């Protein structure tokens, strides 16, 4: 069918008009015919069965009954409140229909003593059943309408319900739309693809999603539309990646030279794992091509990403280029600086750090050495983005925990060079495969999925507050063995005062239980000045204190090999990924480490699942999958990135298999015909071009 009919403003559809049109725009984002067509039901009800009044029971399911209204009255209740009550009868008994709003137009629309079908949820008061705000359809209309056994239920809002735009009204609009368009919609997938995957045609899919004749017809329609939605998202992401590789030239690092080989052969502190070797090879191939590398490096806490970053920087150095590493916090930047300086101490290379607290004299030297090329690697925070920071030739930018940086911030780094540097993004937050495919589908992804040898898995246990005395005894035993302990309190933005109180109360009671001079305690929280934080961290790192009482400021990247116990207070108030990150602060030395999750006895079902998951596995990817199921993609990635996932019919958690299938087909097609120029891909190309003009896929896909 002609695309232009679907561009018609929604108020022109018979039965809509300007008032309803305004409401549909505001409440549901339905502006034109095409939006309504792609406004999919979120569930279905079996409408094949008709109940009798004497069969009714108090249950939550909707029922439909044939009968007639014999009486209407207005009843007052409460203070100045009224309800409209109608008596409805069939041949087995009578019940009441009740409306609390919209009395005037409902009263006008009700027909007395005419056979009709009512539909809604029933509840009983005394011996009488009633149905609030039922859908009512005259028998004659009911028999004529585009009925389906599986009745669709569309998403709605309170405003729509109050203004009389019920599910039945939307259903009526949908019927009108299918009549006006004659249910002829352009096919949007190539014939070879629909044949190979046995997908039903576009027309049939759209008809059966709104008016399914059977559960089987509905399943086929859902599969076809879900596949299509995910397929075009993947096509967009992969094409973006390919275009970038063709258009954005990178520095070809053709040689692996002296710095890299000297480090690899003579100064490696430990044997690389197979996963690290595989990732370094992937990075070498990327940086050796003429295209700019854009790679996401995922590795669980402690999997050895830093050494991979250093070896990538050494390749840049072997080719005459500088590198930088940007971290989200000063603590983390300092840690990277100390770690890389230690690893590279025999290599005779110049590494410096630039953060907000770098003194003016030191800054001046850094700026000069950067511009004359004698500074090889610069590590820092957002300070690297300042205009004064100019590199002679930046070849590689490593970004740690990139979800903490905005897109604009990252693009400032690229602009420091005529040819943009290669980019390696590192994260210790494992991202489930399905989410990575949707959010970072335009990046190449490397995963370090094994821990270095000699690391013992951390033992995790869940304890209730009533077991505290036993936990404290365990801490004393560990301190007697020379180990150090973290005790972390939750920090939830809205209630900083309450959390600080929790932390200070906790600190005081711990100080009583672990008194000086036998024990020394450090404290760390967000309200402290940076210099004080660093001083406390330093005392703990040097082993001058046994216990660090802290809020989640220690979540990312703090490395104290001697700390062997992580106690998380009120663990039920943390998300799974946060619990996993906190646990990763211990287990960094050769000793057995422990994580103790302390909670109250009152736990929600989700909190229980989180505790069980933490106790059961140390695998960050497995934890991330559970987290995705519990929280959904939007929450997991934060609002700024979940925009990609405003899916209208697919769900990346439930439809994981369809997503993988869609990505594989998108890859296969683009590998064979990247510009989509072959005759059999004409429909693909046309749909794709239209899509890229629109904000969402479904505006066009019909």
XYZ file of C-alpha atoms in Angstrom:
702
model
C 0.000 0.000 0.000
C 1.162 3.570 -0.595
C 3.319 4.763 2.249
C 1.689 8.215 2.137
C -1.681 7.005 3.500
C 0.098 5.964 6.721
C 1.431 9.543 6.999
C -2.163 10.879 7.370
C -2.698 12.793 10.654
C -4.634 10.626 13.097
C -7.582 13.028 13.529
C -8.672 12.289 9.934
C -9.447 8.662 10.818
C -13.217 8.217 11.026
C -14.254 8.230 14.696
C -11.179 10.121 15.936
C -11.542 13.862 15.214
C -9.541 16.790 16.684
C -10.254 16.204 20.406
C -9.402 12.520 20.457
C -6.499 13.226 18.089
C -4.962 15.632 20.609
C -5.366 13.075 23.406
C -3.802 10.252 21.359
C -0.830 12.467 20.505
C -0.260 13.578 24.073
C -0.903 10.330 25.903
C 0.359 7.655 23.501
C 2.533 9.468 20.951
C 0.135 8.467 18.146
C 0.381 11.269 15.556
C -0.614 9.528 12.330
C -2.101 6.372 10.837
C 1.275 4.586 10.843
C 1.725 5.182 14.582
C -1.672 3.657 15.328
C -0.934 0.648 13.119
C 2.260 0.024 15.112
C 0.630 0.559 18.500
C 0.745 -3.090 19.556
C -1.367 -4.809 22.235
C 0.499 -5.754 25.408
C -1.699 -8.769 26.203
C -4.705 -10.748 24.924
C -7.904 -12.132 26.495
C -9.814 -15.217 25.385
C -13.182 -13.914 24.154
C -14.577 -17.231 22.925
C -16.542 -17.904 26.119
C -19.768 -16.211 27.316
C -20.687 -16.520 31.027
C -24.116 -16.616 32.700
C -24.721 -14.451 35.777
C -25.277 -17.540 37.975
C -21.805 -18.875 36.951
C -19.922 -15.806 38.177
C -17.241 -16.062 40.838
C -15.054 -13.519 42.597
C -12.024 -13.698 40.378
C -9.648 -11.308 38.668
C -10.180 -12.528 35.098
C -12.362 -10.528 32.697
C -15.650 -12.174 31.629
C -18.247 -11.427 28.974
C -21.998 -11.851 29.491
C -25.012 -11.478 27.149
C -28.078 -9.718 28.609
C -29.837 -6.348 28.847
C -29.968 -3.218 31.009
C -33.409 -2.727 32.605
C -32.812 0.235 34.908
C -30.344 3.169 35.463
C -30.016 5.347 38.580
C -27.577 7.750 40.263
C -26.552 6.855 43.829
C -24.860 9.294 46.215
C -22.061 8.064 48.504
C -19.471 9.744 50.659
C -19.101 13.517 50.611
C -20.536 14.985 47.389
C -19.716 11.808 45.441
C -22.017 10.023 43.016
C -21.953 6.822 41.092
C -24.063 5.669 38.154
C -25.621 2.212 38.668
C -27.400 0.103 36.018
C -29.269 -3.160 36.637
C -28.214 -5.836 34.119
C -30.120 -9.142 33.712
C -29.896 -12.399 31.778
C -32.086 -15.513 32.021
C -30.267 -16.736 35.167
C -30.199 -13.646 37.402
C -29.246 -9.994 37.777
C -26.156 -7.888 38.631
C -25.093 -4.239 38.788
C -22.927 -2.191 36.410
C -21.189 0.773 38.083
C -19.498 3.945 36.819
C -17.648 6.425 39.030
C -16.770 8.907 36.253
C -18.113 10.201 32.938
C -21.759 9.864 34.066
C -23.238 12.266 31.510
C -21.983 10.682 28.304
C -22.322 7.102 29.655
C -25.963 7.717 30.597
C -26.638 9.073 27.099
C -24.994 6.079 25.436
C -26.786 3.328 27.417
C -29.798 1.632 25.706
C -32.504 0.149 27.923
C -33.976 -3.307 27.199
C -31.752 -4.039 24.188
C -29.626 -7.211 24.011
C -25.955 -6.378 24.495
C -22.627 -7.923 25.500
C -20.836 -6.611 28.602
C -17.169 -7.257 29.327
C -15.054 -6.549 32.413
C -13.949 -7.776 35.855
C -16.532 -8.928 38.410
C -16.521 -8.503 42.166
C -19.287 -9.302 44.659
C -20.765 -7.188 47.441
C -23.094 -9.251 49.633
C -25.006 -11.519 47.293
C -24.828 -9.199 44.273
C -22.117 -9.195 41.612
C -21.063 -5.934 40.050
C -18.809 -4.843 37.189
C -17.139 -1.402 37.275
C -16.749 0.556 34.020
C -17.666 -2.381 31.736
C -17.238 -2.356 27.973
C -20.717 -2.539 26.413
C -21.542 -3.447 22.836
C -25.003 -3.931 21.312
C -25.507 -7.511 20.135
C -25.984 -6.418 16.514
C -22.617 -4.564 16.506
C -20.907 -7.361 18.430
C -21.827 -9.893 15.747
C -20.630 -7.656 12.908
C -17.348 -6.373 14.315
C -13.938 -7.713 13.338
C -13.944 -10.158 16.209
C -11.045 -12.302 17.172
C -10.881 -15.145 19.648
C -7.890 -13.525 21.305
C -9.086 -10.060 22.313
C -6.208 -7.527 22.262
C -5.630 -5.278 25.284
C -3.756 -2.067 24.436
C -1.546 -0.008 26.767
C -3.538 2.910 28.216
C -3.346 5.818 30.658
C -5.616 7.123 33.401
C -6.407 10.251 31.359
C -7.577 8.149 28.397
C -9.780 5.970 30.611
C -11.331 9.057 32.246
C -12.001 10.627 28.851
C -13.806 7.558 27.562
C -11.085 6.227 25.267
C -11.394 2.635 26.436
C -9.757 -0.451 25.034
C -12.885 -1.022 22.965
C -12.617 2.476 21.431
C -8.997 1.842 20.424
C -10.072 -1.515 19.002
C -12.754 0.290 16.955
C -10.161 2.795 15.656
C -7.956 -0.122 14.639
C -10.834 -1.735 12.706
C -11.488 1.584 10.953
C -7.791 1.880 10.066
C -7.737 -1.596 8.518
C -10.874 -0.771 6.511
C -9.518 2.549 5.203
C -6.149 1.067 4.239
C -7.780 -2.168 2.985
C -5.135 -3.938 5.097
C -2.553 -3.630 2.310
C 0.886 -2.829 3.668
C 4.221 -2.811 1.882
C 6.518 -5.785 2.521
C 9.662 -4.659 4.349
C 11.817 -7.803 4.310
C 13.378 -9.409 1.216
C 11.629 -12.504 -0.186
C 14.643 -14.799 0.339
C 14.695 -13.917 4.050
C 10.970 -14.487 4.673
C 11.217 -17.784 2.763
C 14.307 -19.005 4.608
C 12.915 -18.153 8.057
C 9.323 -19.161 7.159
C 8.096 -15.703 8.203
C 4.479 -14.814 7.442
C 3.914 -11.811 5.108
C 3.803 -8.288 6.547
C 0.056 -7.909 5.877
C -0.788 -11.116 7.703
C 1.512 -10.244 10.627
C -0.080 -6.826 11.186
C -3.605 -8.194 10.857
C -2.960 -11.064 13.271
C -1.235 -8.920 15.881
C -4.401 -6.787 16.176
C -7.103 -9.365 15.314
C -5.661 -12.843 15.957
C -7.944 -15.690 14.939
C -6.015 -18.163 17.123
C -3.095 -18.423 19.507
C -1.021 -19.993 16.708
C -1.718 -17.097 14.294
C -0.757 -14.655 17.050
C 2.545 -16.446 17.778
C 3.530 -16.299 14.078
C 2.667 -12.594 13.890
C 4.656 -11.799 17.032
C 7.703 -13.718 15.813
C 7.672 -11.953 12.434
C 7.366 -8.446 13.946
C 9.883 -9.060 16.748
C 12.424 -10.426 14.278
C 11.925 -7.418 12.021
C 12.315 -4.860 14.805
C 15.532 -6.430 16.128
C 16.871 -7.122 12.611
C 16.654 -3.467 11.545
C 18.254 -2.263 14.795
C 21.167 -4.646 14.201
C 21.371 -3.637 10.538
C 21.716 -0.006 11.649
C 24.344 -0.742 14.308
C 26.475 -2.996 12.104
C 26.261 -0.575 9.139
C 27.374 2.254 11.445
C 30.395 0.148 12.409
C 31.223 -0.684 8.763
C 30.846 2.932 7.623
C 33.115 4.073 10.420
C 35.730 1.533 9.413
C 35.627 2.712 5.802
C 35.308 6.427 6.429
C 37.276 7.093 9.607
C 40.882 6.402 8.842
C 43.090 5.361 11.732
C 46.856 5.342 12.158
C 48.067 1.973 10.846
C 50.366 0.612 13.566
C 52.231 -1.715 11.246
C 54.989 -2.882 13.529
C 55.251 -4.618 16.850
C 58.652 -3.458 17.988
C 61.204 -3.129 20.726
C 59.047 -1.791 23.583
C 56.372 -4.468 23.171
C 58.799 -7.353 22.655
C 61.130 -6.321 25.480
C 58.198 -6.124 27.894
C 56.646 -9.393 26.679
C 59.890 -11.385 26.767
C 61.661 -9.901 29.808
C 59.327 -8.020 32.153
C 55.937 -9.729 32.244
C 55.158 -10.205 35.960
C 53.126 -13.361 35.215
C 52.152 -15.611 32.332
C 49.266 -14.093 30.333
C 46.013 -16.062 30.314
C 44.739 -17.400 26.985
C 41.930 -14.844 27.132
C 44.435 -11.976 27.506
C 46.508 -13.309 24.589
C 43.390 -13.564 22.395
C 42.317 -10.000 23.227
C 45.791 -8.518 22.585
C 45.805 -10.250 19.198
C 42.363 -8.767 18.342
C 43.628 -5.303 19.312
C 46.843 -5.718 17.286
C 44.868 -6.662 14.164
C 42.514 -3.673 14.638
C 45.312 -1.144 15.139
C 47.262 -2.599 12.223
C 44.502 -1.891 9.707
C 43.868 1.519 8.135
C 40.625 1.979 10.068
C 40.144 3.548 13.479
C 39.799 0.871 16.187
C 36.697 1.153 18.356
C 36.773 -1.785 20.730
C 34.984 -2.498 23.990
C 37.070 -4.581 26.397
C 34.971 -6.356 29.005
C 36.651 -8.147 31.831
C 35.502 -9.029 35.280
C 37.067 -7.374 38.306
C 40.706 -8.516 38.561
C 40.857 -10.225 35.145
C 43.924 -8.245 34.051
C 42.636 -5.479 31.761
C 45.384 -3.051 32.844
C 48.178 -5.169 31.397
C 46.259 -5.470 28.104
C 45.928 -1.663 28.061
C 49.686 -1.244 28.698
C 50.641 -3.681 25.922
C 48.337 -1.856 23.504
C 50.029 1.433 24.490
C 53.453 -0.132 23.874
C 52.378 -0.979 20.297
C 51.438 2.705 19.831
C 54.841 3.702 21.228
C 56.640 1.271 18.888
C 54.960 3.131 16.011
C 55.981 6.565 17.319
C 52.651 7.555 18.940
C 51.511 8.762 22.349
C 48.694 7.196 24.409
C 46.354 8.382 27.132
C 44.172 6.612 29.695
C 41.122 8.439 31.052
C 39.449 7.280 34.294
C 36.292 8.648 35.960
C 37.763 9.400 39.418
C 41.055 10.554 40.900
C 41.323 7.423 43.051
C 41.064 5.262 39.936
C 43.402 7.453 37.864
C 46.037 7.268 40.634
C 45.655 3.545 40.805
C 46.155 3.146 37.049
C 49.182 5.448 37.258
C 50.764 3.424 40.080
C 49.946 0.117 38.368
C 51.330 1.113 34.955
C 54.430 2.805 36.427
C 55.209 -0.387 38.373
C 54.679 -2.623 35.312
C 56.787 -0.393 33.031
C 59.547 0.483 35.509
C 62.289 -1.317 33.489
C 61.206 0.099 30.113
C 62.545 3.652 30.219
C 59.276 5.304 29.185
C 57.802 8.583 30.414
C 54.404 8.170 32.149
C 52.678 11.074 33.934
C 49.332 11.740 35.628
C 47.064 14.779 35.254
C 44.063 15.308 37.560
C 42.220 18.221 39.172
C 44.730 18.268 42.010
C 47.904 18.359 39.858
C 49.953 21.458 40.867
C 50.520 24.290 38.350
C 54.275 23.666 38.019
C 53.743 19.965 37.270
C 50.981 20.863 34.758
C 53.342 23.167 32.880
C 55.888 20.360 32.464
C 53.163 17.915 31.323
C 51.863 20.388 28.691
C 55.378 20.991 27.328
C 56.374 17.306 27.232
C 53.073 16.361 25.565
C 53.615 18.863 22.773
C 57.267 18.052 22.154
C 56.548 14.289 22.215
C 58.814 13.321 25.128
C 55.785 12.293 27.248
C 54.729 8.815 26.077
C 51.702 7.949 28.224
C 49.394 10.376 30.042
C 46.917 9.084 32.609
C 44.181 11.284 34.016
C 40.603 12.209 34.769
C 38.357 14.688 32.897
C 41.365 17.017 33.169
C 42.668 15.400 29.947
C 39.806 17.066 28.060
C 40.922 20.640 28.835
C 41.797 22.714 25.768
C 45.313 23.334 27.109
C 46.097 19.622 26.878
C 47.617 19.194 23.394
C 49.341 15.993 22.253
C 52.055 15.886 19.615
C 50.520 12.730 18.112
C 47.883 10.863 20.123
C 47.553 7.354 18.689
C 45.570 5.432 21.319
C 42.957 6.571 23.849
C 41.976 4.093 26.556
C 38.777 4.962 28.433
C 38.010 3.164 31.680
C 34.395 2.642 32.829
C 33.095 4.601 29.832
C 29.457 4.733 30.998
C 30.625 7.456 33.390
C 31.560 9.743 30.448
C 29.130 11.481 28.095
C 29.434 11.308 24.296
C 30.449 15.004 24.063
C 33.247 14.460 26.568
C 34.644 11.567 24.566
C 34.491 13.453 21.268
C 36.704 16.172 22.786
C 39.506 13.598 22.933
C 39.122 12.757 19.229
C 39.400 16.412 18.245
C 42.895 16.650 19.698
C 44.210 15.050 16.490
C 43.578 15.405 12.774
C 43.338 11.642 12.479
C 41.328 10.351 15.466
C 43.163 7.982 17.819
C 42.332 4.287 18.151
C 39.888 3.820 21.007
C 39.851 1.065 23.614
C 36.943 1.281 26.052
C 37.371 -0.839 29.204
C 34.680 -1.883 31.655
C 34.631 -4.122 34.712
C 30.828 -4.063 34.651
C 29.963 -7.226 32.774
C 27.271 -6.475 30.206
C 24.960 -9.341 29.243
C 25.545 -10.454 25.671
C 22.078 -9.419 24.500
C 22.433 -5.933 25.974
C 25.933 -5.503 24.552
C 24.586 -6.434 21.094
C 21.926 -3.751 21.361
C 23.832 -0.957 23.099
C 27.322 -1.470 21.753
C 26.418 -3.236 18.512
C 28.509 -0.658 16.638
C 31.648 -1.464 18.689
C 33.776 -4.572 18.328
C 33.730 -6.467 21.605
C 36.545 -8.368 23.335
C 36.012 -10.312 26.538
C 38.586 -11.479 29.095
C 36.677 -14.395 30.541
C 39.275 -16.071 32.783
C 41.061 -14.915 35.933
C 44.865 -14.977 36.264
C 46.240 -18.239 37.734
C 46.725 -18.385 41.513
C 43.631 -16.311 42.267
C 41.318 -18.120 44.656
C 37.593 -17.553 44.099
C 36.077 -15.326 46.799
C 33.778 -17.182 49.212
C 30.477 -15.366 49.650
C 27.983 -15.921 52.479
C 24.700 -14.279 53.453
C 24.202 -13.548 57.173
C 21.333 -11.895 59.063
C 21.923 -9.055 61.541
C 21.224 -11.518 64.366
C 24.504 -13.344 63.490
C 26.625 -10.219 63.999
C 28.580 -11.545 67.027
C 29.833 -14.533 64.994
C 30.796 -12.235 62.102
C 32.760 -9.960 64.473
C 34.617 -12.990 65.900
C 35.539 -14.003 62.339
C 36.910 -10.484 61.673
C 39.070 -10.635 64.819
C 40.521 -13.969 63.650
C 41.322 -12.533 60.191
C 42.960 -9.417 61.683
C 45.017 -11.712 63.950
C 46.307 -13.352 60.758
C 47.430 -9.912 59.535
C 44.577 -9.300 57.077
C 42.505 -6.148 56.524
C 38.732 -5.670 56.391
C 36.296 -3.456 54.470
C 32.881 -2.673 56.003
C 30.651 -0.865 53.498
C 27.416 1.016 54.170
C 24.912 1.882 51.440
C 24.804 5.359 49.994
C 21.496 6.242 48.374
C 21.431 9.752 46.932
C 18.016 10.820 48.243
C 18.900 10.208 51.859
C 22.502 11.299 52.271
C 21.748 12.491 55.815
C 20.316 9.135 56.823
C 23.181 7.236 55.208
C 25.837 9.375 56.827
C 24.084 8.690 60.144
C 24.125 4.931 59.353
C 27.807 5.167 58.562
C 28.675 7.232 61.656
C 26.563 4.990 63.945
C 28.267 1.976 62.409
C 31.709 3.577 62.826
C 31.030 4.320 66.508
C 29.808 0.818 67.350
C 32.713 -0.768 65.430
C 35.137 1.529 67.313
C 33.636 0.246 70.596
C 33.935 -3.402 69.506
C 37.445 -2.927 68.025
C 39.064 -0.417 70.437
C 42.416 1.313 70.194
C 45.278 0.601 70.598
C 44.704 -3.005 69.563
C 42.790 -2.024 66.436
C 42.920 1.022 64.146
C 40.001 2.072 61.941
C 39.842 4.255 58.806
C 36.707 5.997 57.562
C 35.864 7.093 54.007
C 32.763 8.819 52.614
C 31.708 11.233 49.879
C 31.373 14.287 52.142
C 35.121 14.264 52.957
C 37.627 16.562 51.240
C 39.726 14.834 48.512
C 42.935 15.312 50.533
C 41.370 13.650 53.607
C 40.072 10.763 51.500
C 43.526 10.183 50.033
C 45.134 10.318 53.493
C 42.681 7.699 54.882
C 43.138 5.499 51.801
C 46.912 5.766 52.165
C 46.807 4.740 55.858
C 44.763 1.670 54.918
C 46.945 0.832 51.904
C 50.078 1.014 54.075
C 48.508 -1.356 56.603
C 48.361 1.264 59.386
C 44.645 0.597 59.902
C 42.941 -2.821 60.090
C 39.398 -1.863 59.141
C 38.107 0.539 56.485
C 34.533 1.715 57.214
C 33.237 3.296 54.016
C 30.328 4.133 51.753
C 30.353 2.953 48.138
C 33.102 5.442 47.190
C 35.416 2.431 47.252
C 33.324 0.586 44.656
C 35.536 1.022 41.606
C 39.159 0.169 41.256
C 40.671 0.304 44.750
C 43.449 -2.248 44.974
C 44.625 -3.435 48.423
C 45.974 -7.011 48.035
C 46.074 -7.530 51.815
C 42.324 -6.830 52.292
C 40.654 -10.232 52.527
C 37.141 -9.580 53.898
C 34.379 -7.413 52.450
C 31.361 -6.933 54.727
C 28.390 -5.256 53.038
C 25.885 -3.808 55.516
C 22.175 -3.614 54.467
C 23.150 -5.600 51.383
C 19.476 -5.709 50.353
C 19.722 -2.000 49.503
C 22.319 -2.602 46.777
C 21.835 -3.673 43.171
C 23.518 -6.860 41.938
C 26.177 -5.166 39.831
C 27.123 -2.946 42.782
C 27.390 -5.949 45.116
C 29.585 -7.698 42.535
C 31.814 -4.607 42.123
C 32.216 -4.261 45.900
C 33.079 -7.938 46.271
C 35.805 -7.409 43.660
C 37.695 -5.125 46.058
C 38.940 -8.235 47.910
C 40.533 -11.390 46.516
C 43.412 -9.451 44.981
C 46.162 -11.209 46.880
C 47.119 -14.885 47.186
C 45.086 -15.441 50.399
C 41.543 -16.819 50.550
C 39.094 -13.899 50.615
C 35.515 -13.600 51.846
C 32.459 -11.470 51.168
C 29.751 -11.328 53.868
C 26.329 -9.939 52.914
C 24.549 -8.626 56.024
C 20.768 -8.097 55.819
C 17.702 -7.820 58.016
C 15.265 -10.765 58.102
C 12.686 -8.843 56.068
C 13.651 -9.400 52.426
C 11.628 -8.878 49.242
C 11.595 -11.647 46.612
C 14.032 -9.659 44.434
C 16.407 -9.091 47.366
C 16.381 -12.829 48.098
C 17.219 -13.575 44.449
C 20.117 -11.094 44.596
C 21.571 -12.655 47.774
C 21.205 -16.200 46.372
C 22.861 -15.187 43.082
C 25.838 -13.610 44.868
C 26.347 -16.665 47.095
C 26.036 -19.048 44.147
C 28.372 -17.504 41.567
C 31.411 -15.261 41.101
C 30.805 -15.015 37.345
C 30.064 -11.384 36.494
C 28.303 -12.285 33.257
C 25.939 -14.702 34.970
C 25.224 -12.015 37.601
C 24.586 -9.432 34.880
C 22.053 -11.739 33.190
C 20.115 -12.112 36.472
C 20.324 -8.339 36.983
C 18.922 -7.746 33.497
C 15.970 -10.048 34.245
C 15.298 -8.299 37.575
C 15.687 -4.706 36.465
C 15.149 -4.532 32.720
C 17.498 -2.906 30.193
C 16.581 0.726 30.930
C 17.484 0.575 34.599
C 20.574 -1.478 34.012
C 22.258 0.939 31.647
C 20.859 4.195 32.979
C 18.445 6.406 31.085
C 20.967 7.999 28.771
C 21.683 4.694 27.064
C 18.383 2.892 27.270
C 16.929 5.130 24.571
C 18.208 2.632 22.018
C 15.916 0.101 23.591
C 12.544 1.778 23.290
C 11.318 -1.384 21.642
C 7.673 -1.618 20.668
C 7.192 -5.360 20.484
C 10.461 -7.174 21.154
C 12.002 -7.584 24.615
C 15.731 -8.190 24.724
C 15.485 -10.367 27.825
C 12.635 -12.629 26.740
C 13.446 -12.541 23.023
C 17.144 -13.165 23.367
C 17.147 -15.994 20.800
C 15.361 -13.849 18.217
C 17.909 -11.059 18.818
C 20.832 -13.421 18.193
C 19.128 -14.776 15.056
C 18.450 -11.217 13.811
C 22.045 -10.119 14.394
C 23.447 -13.183 12.618
C 21.269 -12.555 9.554
C 22.139 -8.842 9.523
C 25.867 -9.718 9.664
C 25.506 -12.341 6.924
C 23.627 -10.009 4.562
C 26.010 -7.060 5.075
C 29.069 -9.281 4.661
C 27.752 -10.333 1.268
C 26.323 -6.944 0.178
C 27.264 -4.059 2.506
C 25.739 -1.255 0.372
C 22.542 -3.379 -0.061
C 22.724 -2.793 -3.844
C 21.809 -6.271 -5.116
C 18.351 -6.451 -6.760
C 17.098 -8.935 -4.142
C 18.025 -6.409 -1.410
C 16.113 -3.485 -2.968
C 13.336 -3.653 -0.356
C 15.950 -3.840 2.409
C 17.743 -0.754 1.146
C 14.518 1.247 0.701
C 13.309 0.378 4.214
C 16.739 1.099 5.688
C 16.998 4.541 4.035
C 13.551 5.527 5.318
C 14.388 4.196 8.752
C 17.511 6.255 9.179
C 15.418 9.403 8.665
C 13.093 8.488 11.520
C 13.494 8.485 15.274
C 12.055 5.012 15.750
C 11.947 1.965 13.598
C 8.215 1.427 13.667
C 7.394 4.856 12.259
C 8.411 3.405 8.961
C 8.425 -0.333 8.989
C 4.846 -0.573 7.716
